[in-house]
Amino acid sequence: MSGATHPAGGPRLYDRAAELAAVARLSARVASGRGGVLFVTGNPGEGRTALLRRAAHDFPGTAHRVGAPHHRGPWSAARALFAELAPTPAAGRRALRLARSEGGLARAVAALAVEREAVLICVDDLHLWDAHSRAALAAAWQETGTRRPGRVGWLVSAARHHRFPEVPGAETVRLGRLTVPGARALLGDLCPEAAPAPPVGERLLDEAAGHPGVLAAAVRRLTAPQLAGVVPLPRPAVDDSVLAEVYGGLLERLPAASRRRLATVAVVALAGRAGAGADGANGAGTAAYGIGGGGGSAPGEAARGGGGSGRSTPGGAARGARAPAGALEGLVADGLLLRRGGGAVGFEDPFLGRAALASARQPWRGGTRAPGGSGGGAEAEPVDGPVSGAAPAADRRAAGAALARGEGHRADRLGPPAAVRALSPLARGRAQLVRGLAALAGGPVMDAHEALLQAAELLRGRAPVEASDARFLAMEAAWAGGDVEACLAALGGGEDVRGLERDFADGLRAALTVRLDDARTALVRVVAGDGGADDPRLLLRAGAAALVLGDTAAAARIHARALVRARAEHRTALLPHALEQLAYAELRAGRYGRAALAAREGLRSAESTGQHNVAAHQHAVLALVASVKGDGSAVAEHAGRALATAGAHGLVQAATLAEWALARAERGRGLAAQAAARLVPLVRPGPRGGHFALRMLVVPCFVETAVAAGREAEARDAAEEYAAWAALGVDGPAPAQSARCRALLAEGEASAYWFREAVRRHDSCGNDFERARTLLAYGTWLRRRRRPGDARGPLRDALVTFERAAAEGWAEHARSELRATGGASGGATDPAALRELTPQQQRIARLVAGGATNQEVADHLSLSPRTVDHHLRGVFARLGIRSRVELPAVVDGWDADREVPAAAAARRPGR
């Protein structure tokens, strides 16, 4: 572009007062020597380039306008920038070398700019600049925001889908649509010779909807008789050719994967609009496209495939395995080309939706393709009717108009509307897949199950990989909803699945029908096959298989690897699922600190990508972790948020985890009866009970709570069922926990035998937290049978494990039991505690620690026994102990701490 200082005439702008005011503020800063950066963003045709031209025209100093070069290579845009700024080619080459050196682009620009003269550099279409030049510009702008920049200002424009860098002090303005008076004034300038007939003008203004570029393109394509109203206008006046002129450059430069996914969203919008009829339309170009799915953590999570990763999204599963996962996510993030709401995604710009639909019928380059890609490498089936490349032009125009205005598409009450019937099975299957993904991400999971099963049937034989992913996702939705029969229905129809995915489906089906030998054989192959897999989708399935087998160590290892791969591939929408699986594996292994770390990161990732069902599950995991730590307020907060989403969306698994966490918190506060009542529905079999995959995991907690609440009959029934389940070998800690349940229910010395047996079994299963719980229960049982010496060993071991796991609630319980035995609990030997006692209290504490009774202390100190008892209670409160039997250990600790400095003082010279 030319960099003329003052063009002959500046472009006329409409409804841009705020934008021009921002430009004026930038000019004032540049004139005062403070410099600055102003970012301008907008959709194609909304006037970004016109605003830059007007700014260059109005600027009082020297203004340069630089656009993206035709050739896009490393430093190509920076080369064009310096060619514009430098007085000679040689100076431009020197500036480019300087920009690529340590000094950076800011130093190169400063070397070219005249210090006494204000300079405005207008950078157009930043999103089309090469990455090297953009990075250098960002560094220069950040330096401008933190140091005195001189009299250089930057006015930078980019498309809406581009993210500007973080620059201190930079201002951003967004171009919008014109008002009706502004659009009418623009229309008058577009037709200077003769104003269009009033009906023609009103129709053009109505269809252009305030978009200046669309209005200008539509007017350019009309003849003079059409503008005069002599010849009828095309219907619609804003047709595919107009949208191709305005949006073709944007769509053409997007990655192929992004174009395919945008086209699929547009197809769903057409079908949904036709199904709703003109009265139920939500606006032009809207769609429901789920970016991921989720709500459960267990086998079904691995079947997500890539709910947000490009694998099971419409666009071809096999093709998606080689496409970058951020193709669609980058368009959704921050409400750029697409907007998210309620777990669904729609077009930010309605005209972009129509342009994407037109690109599916007749791409800007290449031949006709179905809107979702090839579907696993096979030839794409042509889409009939309104989305077919072979459809008549009149039908295509009518479909585009229907998408934008809802004309002629009122739904047939007795069957699908005509627009839906016109879609091919492949297009309908992908549309159902989109709806299922949206519901799986943030809607009722059983609705997602039905939509995904329908998608699998429509795609079977036409796009086999997508059909397979749809079935796995349907199974995942049913798993999150706690419906075993629905899980089996989803797993039963994938005859075309082969390899490890076949083993995964067969193993899950066998596990759900309690054929554990068959399940183990198939799932072991899946777990063993993770070594050759770099695809996060396959790794998540292998990790889920390990969880079903009860191998928590392998599950944590595989899910951690899947997380690393998802991060390396920038699979933003897959990250919440990988983190959810990892958190659940760490939770099952008893590593609560690691589980909380993964769940917090997963919660942030799920909320940022709109995956509300996954967020509910992460809240449930965090509630369980908080119940271990004894943080009642955190339990209530996370469990409440999990239950709010779970109740609305049918997330039985997340609800079970949240209720379990609330019950554990109540048990920690001594509310055994209330906790037992909360746990009863979770361990009850059948549709009114808890989640089928979590029921047995809750039983040990229920048995312990029910025994404390006096509900021993129910606890005994649950323990017997749990013993039979533990014998199946599908959960590592289960045999040890079963022995603990027997110990709690046994009488006499039989309890001691089962406690010792439980500890022995814990030593081989690797779950230290559950082992500590058994040791705590054993120590408590010994203390209550007046065997404090035998109880101290198990209680000390339990205390150390709880402190190492940061399980403060359980650690405090162990400390109180240890204090009750007369042993040191680790919390009362601080020498500073001695200074908190008065001299009289210290004397009383030492006498009592020496074995004196209250009467003997009273006689020795000339006090009354009542006064001694009062002081002794104060000593207990200050030291955090409960009885006089703990005083000897505390006083011995004080004396030991005093002997060290005394001995050191005795060794000093001169003593």
PDB file of N, CA, C and O in Angstrom, residues 441-469:
ATOM      1  N   ALA A 441     -21.979 -31.918  26.358  1.00  0.00           N
ATOM      2  CA  ALA A 441     -21.126 -30.903  26.968  1.00  0.00           C
ATOM      3  C   ALA A 441     -21.852 -30.130  28.058  1.00  0.00           C
ATOM      4  O   ALA A 441     -21.267 -29.838  29.095  1.00  0.00           O
ATOM      5  N   GLY A 442     -23.116 -29.805  27.840  1.00  0.00           N
ATOM      6  CA  GLY A 442     -23.783 -28.952  28.812  1.00  0.00           C
ATOM      7  C   GLY A 442     -25.276 -29.085  28.838  1.00  0.00           C
ATOM      8  O   GLY A 442     -25.979 -28.099  29.083  1.00  0.00           O
ATOM      9  N   GLY A 443     -25.792 -30.282  28.597  1.00  0.00           N
ATOM     10  CA  GLY A 443     -27.237 -30.487  28.609  1.00  0.00           C
ATOM     11  C   GLY A 443     -27.591 -31.824  29.228  1.00  0.00           C
ATOM     12  O   GLY A 443     -26.731 -32.524  29.784  1.00  0.00           O
ATOM     13  N   PRO A 444     -28.853 -32.226  29.150  1.00  0.00           N
ATOM     14  CA  PRO A 444     -29.264 -33.533  29.689  1.00  0.00           C
ATOM     15  C   PRO A 444     -28.539 -34.669  28.974  1.00  0.00           C
ATOM     16  O   PRO A 444     -28.583 -34.769  27.744  1.00  0.00           O
ATOM     17  N   VAL A 445     -27.875 -35.511  29.738  1.00  0.00           N
ATOM     18  CA  VAL A 445     -27.024 -36.520  29.113  1.00  0.00           C
ATOM     19  C   VAL A 445     -27.837 -37.612  28.420  1.00  0.00           C
ATOM     20  O   VAL A 445     -27.372 -38.201  27.442  1.00  0.00           O
ATOM     21  N   MET A 446     -29.051 -37.898  28.870  1.00  0.00           N
ATOM     22  CA  MET A 446     -29.835 -38.919  28.184  1.00  0.00           C
ATOM     23  C   MET A 446     -30.390 -38.384  26.865  1.00  0.00           C
ATOM     24  O   MET A 446     -30.614 -39.155  25.928  1.00  0.00           O
ATOM     25  N   ASP A 447     -30.598 -37.080  26.759  1.00  0.00           N
ATOM     26  CA  ASP A 447     -30.910 -36.504  25.451  1.00  0.00           C
ATOM     27  C   ASP A 447     -29.724 -36.674  24.514  1.00  0.00           C
ATOM     28  O   ASP A 447     -29.885 -36.987  23.329  1.00  0.00           O
ATOM     29  N   ALA A 448     -28.525 -36.462  25.062  1.00  0.00           N
ATOM     30  CA  ALA A 448     -27.317 -36.677  24.259  1.00  0.00           C
ATOM     31  C   ALA A 448     -27.214 -38.132  23.826  1.00  0.00           C
ATOM     32  O   ALA A 448     -26.835 -38.425  22.685  1.00  0.00           O
ATOM     33  N   HIS A 449     -27.575 -39.048  24.706  1.00  0.00           N
ATOM     34  CA  HIS A 449     -27.509 -40.475  24.379  1.00  0.00           C
ATOM     35  C   HIS A 449     -28.401 -40.801  23.183  1.00  0.00           C
ATOM     36  O   HIS A 449     -27.972 -41.473  22.231  1.00  0.00           O
ATOM     37  N   GLU A 450     -29.632 -40.304  23.201  1.00  0.00           N
ATOM     38  CA  GLU A 450     -30.553 -40.598  22.105  1.00  0.00           C
ATOM     39  C   GLU A 450     -30.070 -39.968  20.796  1.00  0.00           C
ATOM     40  O   GLU A 450     -30.107 -40.603  19.735  1.00  0.00           O
ATOM     41  N   ALA A 451     -29.619 -38.719  20.847  1.00  0.00           N
ATOM     42  CA  ALA A 451     -29.156 -38.058  19.628  1.00  0.00           C
ATOM     43  C   ALA A 451     -27.941 -38.762  19.049  1.00  0.00           C
ATOM     44  O   ALA A 451     -27.821 -38.947  17.829  1.00  0.00           O
ATOM     45  N   LEU A 452     -27.030 -39.206  19.904  1.00  0.00           N
ATOM     46  CA  LEU A 452     -25.812 -39.855  19.429  1.00  0.00           C
ATOM     47  C   LEU A 452     -26.106 -41.240  18.868  1.00  0.00           C
ATOM     48  O   LEU A 452     -25.471 -41.671  17.884  1.00  0.00           O
ATOM     49  N   LEU A 453     -27.064 -41.963  19.448  1.00  0.00           N
ATOM     50  CA  LEU A 453     -27.438 -43.251  18.871  1.00  0.00           C
ATOM     51  C   LEU A 453     -28.066 -43.074  17.492  1.00  0.00           C
ATOM     52  O   LEU A 453     -27.783 -43.851  16.568  1.00  0.00           O
ATOM     53  N   GLN A 454     -28.914 -42.074  17.351  1.00  0.00           N
ATOM     54  CA  GLN A 454     -29.491 -41.804  16.027  1.00  0.00           C
ATOM     55  C   GLN A 454     -28.400 -41.431  15.031  1.00  0.00           C
ATOM     56  O   GLN A 454     -28.427 -41.855  13.871  1.00  0.00           O
ATOM     57  N   ALA A 455     -27.434 -40.639  15.484  1.00  0.00           N
ATOM     58  CA  ALA A 455     -26.326 -40.278  14.599  1.00  0.00           C
ATOM     59  C   ALA A 455     -25.548 -41.508  14.170  1.00  0.00           C
ATOM     60  O   ALA A 455     -25.173 -41.644  12.996  1.00  0.00           O
ATOM     61  N   ALA A 456     -25.309 -42.437  15.092  1.00  0.00           N
ATOM     62  CA  ALA A 456     -24.560 -43.648  14.747  1.00  0.00           C
ATOM     63  C   ALA A 456     -25.296 -44.483  13.709  1.00  0.00           C
ATOM     64  O   ALA A 456     -24.686 -45.028  12.780  1.00  0.00           O
ATOM     65  N   GLU A 457     -26.617 -44.567  13.829  1.00  0.00           N
ATOM     66  CA  GLU A 457     -27.384 -45.344  12.851  1.00  0.00           C
ATOM     67  C   GLU A 457     -27.352 -44.683  11.477  1.00  0.00           C
ATOM     68  O   GLU A 457     -27.226 -45.352  10.451  1.00  0.00           O
ATOM     69  N   LEU A 458     -27.464 -43.367  11.451  1.00  0.00           N
ATOM     70  CA  LEU A 458     -27.455 -42.669  10.162  1.00  0.00           C
ATOM     71  C   LEU A 458     -26.078 -42.700   9.505  1.00  0.00           C
ATOM     72  O   LEU A 458     -25.960 -42.708   8.280  1.00  0.00           O
ATOM     73  N   LEU A 459     -25.025 -42.718  10.320  1.00  0.00           N
ATOM     74  CA  LEU A 459     -23.668 -42.686   9.777  1.00  0.00           C
ATOM     75  C   LEU A 459     -23.109 -44.074   9.488  1.00  0.00           C
ATOM     76  O   LEU A 459     -22.077 -44.192   8.824  1.00  0.00           O
ATOM     77  N   ARG A 460     -23.759 -45.111   9.990  1.00  0.00           N
ATOM     78  CA  ARG A 460     -23.235 -46.466   9.804  1.00  0.00           C
ATOM     79  C   ARG A 460     -23.209 -46.816   8.316  1.00  0.00           C
ATOM     80  O   ARG A 460     -24.198 -46.665   7.597  1.00  0.00           O
ATOM     81  N   GLY A 461     -22.065 -47.268   7.860  1.00  0.00           N
ATOM     82  CA  GLY A 461     -21.900 -47.619   6.459  1.00  0.00           C
ATOM     83  C   GLY A 461     -21.544 -46.441   5.580  1.00  0.00           C
ATOM     84  O   GLY A 461     -21.066 -46.623   4.462  1.00  0.00           O
ATOM     85  N   ARG A 462     -21.785 -45.228   6.054  1.00  0.00           N
ATOM     86  CA  ARG A 462     -21.466 -44.034   5.267  1.00  0.00           C
ATOM     87  C   ARG A 462     -20.206 -43.345   5.799  1.00  0.00           C
ATOM     88  O   ARG A 462     -19.386 -42.864   5.026  1.00  0.00           O
ATOM     89  N   ALA A 463     -20.082 -43.266   7.114  1.00  0.00           N
ATOM     90  CA  ALA A 463     -18.894 -42.707   7.769  1.00  0.00           C
ATOM     91  C   ALA A 463     -18.617 -43.590   8.980  1.00  0.00           C
ATOM     92  O   ALA A 463     -19.001 -43.261  10.102  1.00  0.00           O
ATOM     93  N   PRO A 464     -17.994 -44.750   8.788  1.00  0.00           N
ATOM     94  CA  PRO A 464     -17.909 -45.741   9.865  1.00  0.00           C
ATOM     95  C   PRO A 464     -17.149 -45.267  11.093  1.00  0.00           C
ATOM     96  O   PRO A 464     -17.519 -45.625  12.211  1.00  0.00           O
ATOM     97  N   VAL A 465     -16.098 -44.483  10.912  1.00  0.00           N
ATOM     98  CA  VAL A 465     -15.342 -44.036  12.086  1.00  0.00           C
ATOM     99  C   VAL A 465     -16.176 -43.060  12.909  1.00  0.00           C
ATOM    100  O   VAL A 465     -16.212 -43.129  14.144  1.00  0.00           O
ATOM    101  N   GLU A 466     -16.877 -42.160  12.239  1.00  0.00           N
ATOM    102  CA  GLU A 466     -17.761 -41.245  12.958  1.00  0.00           C
ATOM    103  C   GLU A 466     -18.890 -42.003  13.641  1.00  0.00           C
ATOM    104  O   GLU A 466     -19.302 -41.656  14.753  1.00  0.00           O
ATOM    105  N   ALA A 467     -19.410 -43.031  12.982  1.00  0.00           N
ATOM    106  CA  ALA A 467     -20.464 -43.836  13.600  1.00  0.00           C
ATOM    107  C   ALA A 467     -19.956 -44.520  14.858  1.00  0.00           C
ATOM    108  O   ALA A 467     -20.650 -44.580  15.881  1.00  0.00           O
ATOM    109  N   SER A 468     -18.724 -45.038  14.792  1.00  0.00           N
ATOM    110  CA  SER A 468     -18.143 -45.688  15.969  1.00  0.00           C
ATOM    111  C   SER A 468     -17.974 -44.699  17.111  1.00  0.00           C
ATOM    112  O   SER A 468     -18.319 -44.989  18.265  1.00  0.00           O
ATOM    113  N   ASP A 469     -17.452 -43.509  16.812  1.00  0.00           N
ATOM    114  CA  ASP A 469     -17.288 -42.509  17.857  1.00  0.00           C
ATOM    115  C   ASP A 469     -18.636 -42.090  18.434  1.00  0.00           C
ATOM    116  O   ASP A 469     -18.753 -41.845  19.637  1.00  0.00           O
TER     117      ASP A 469
END
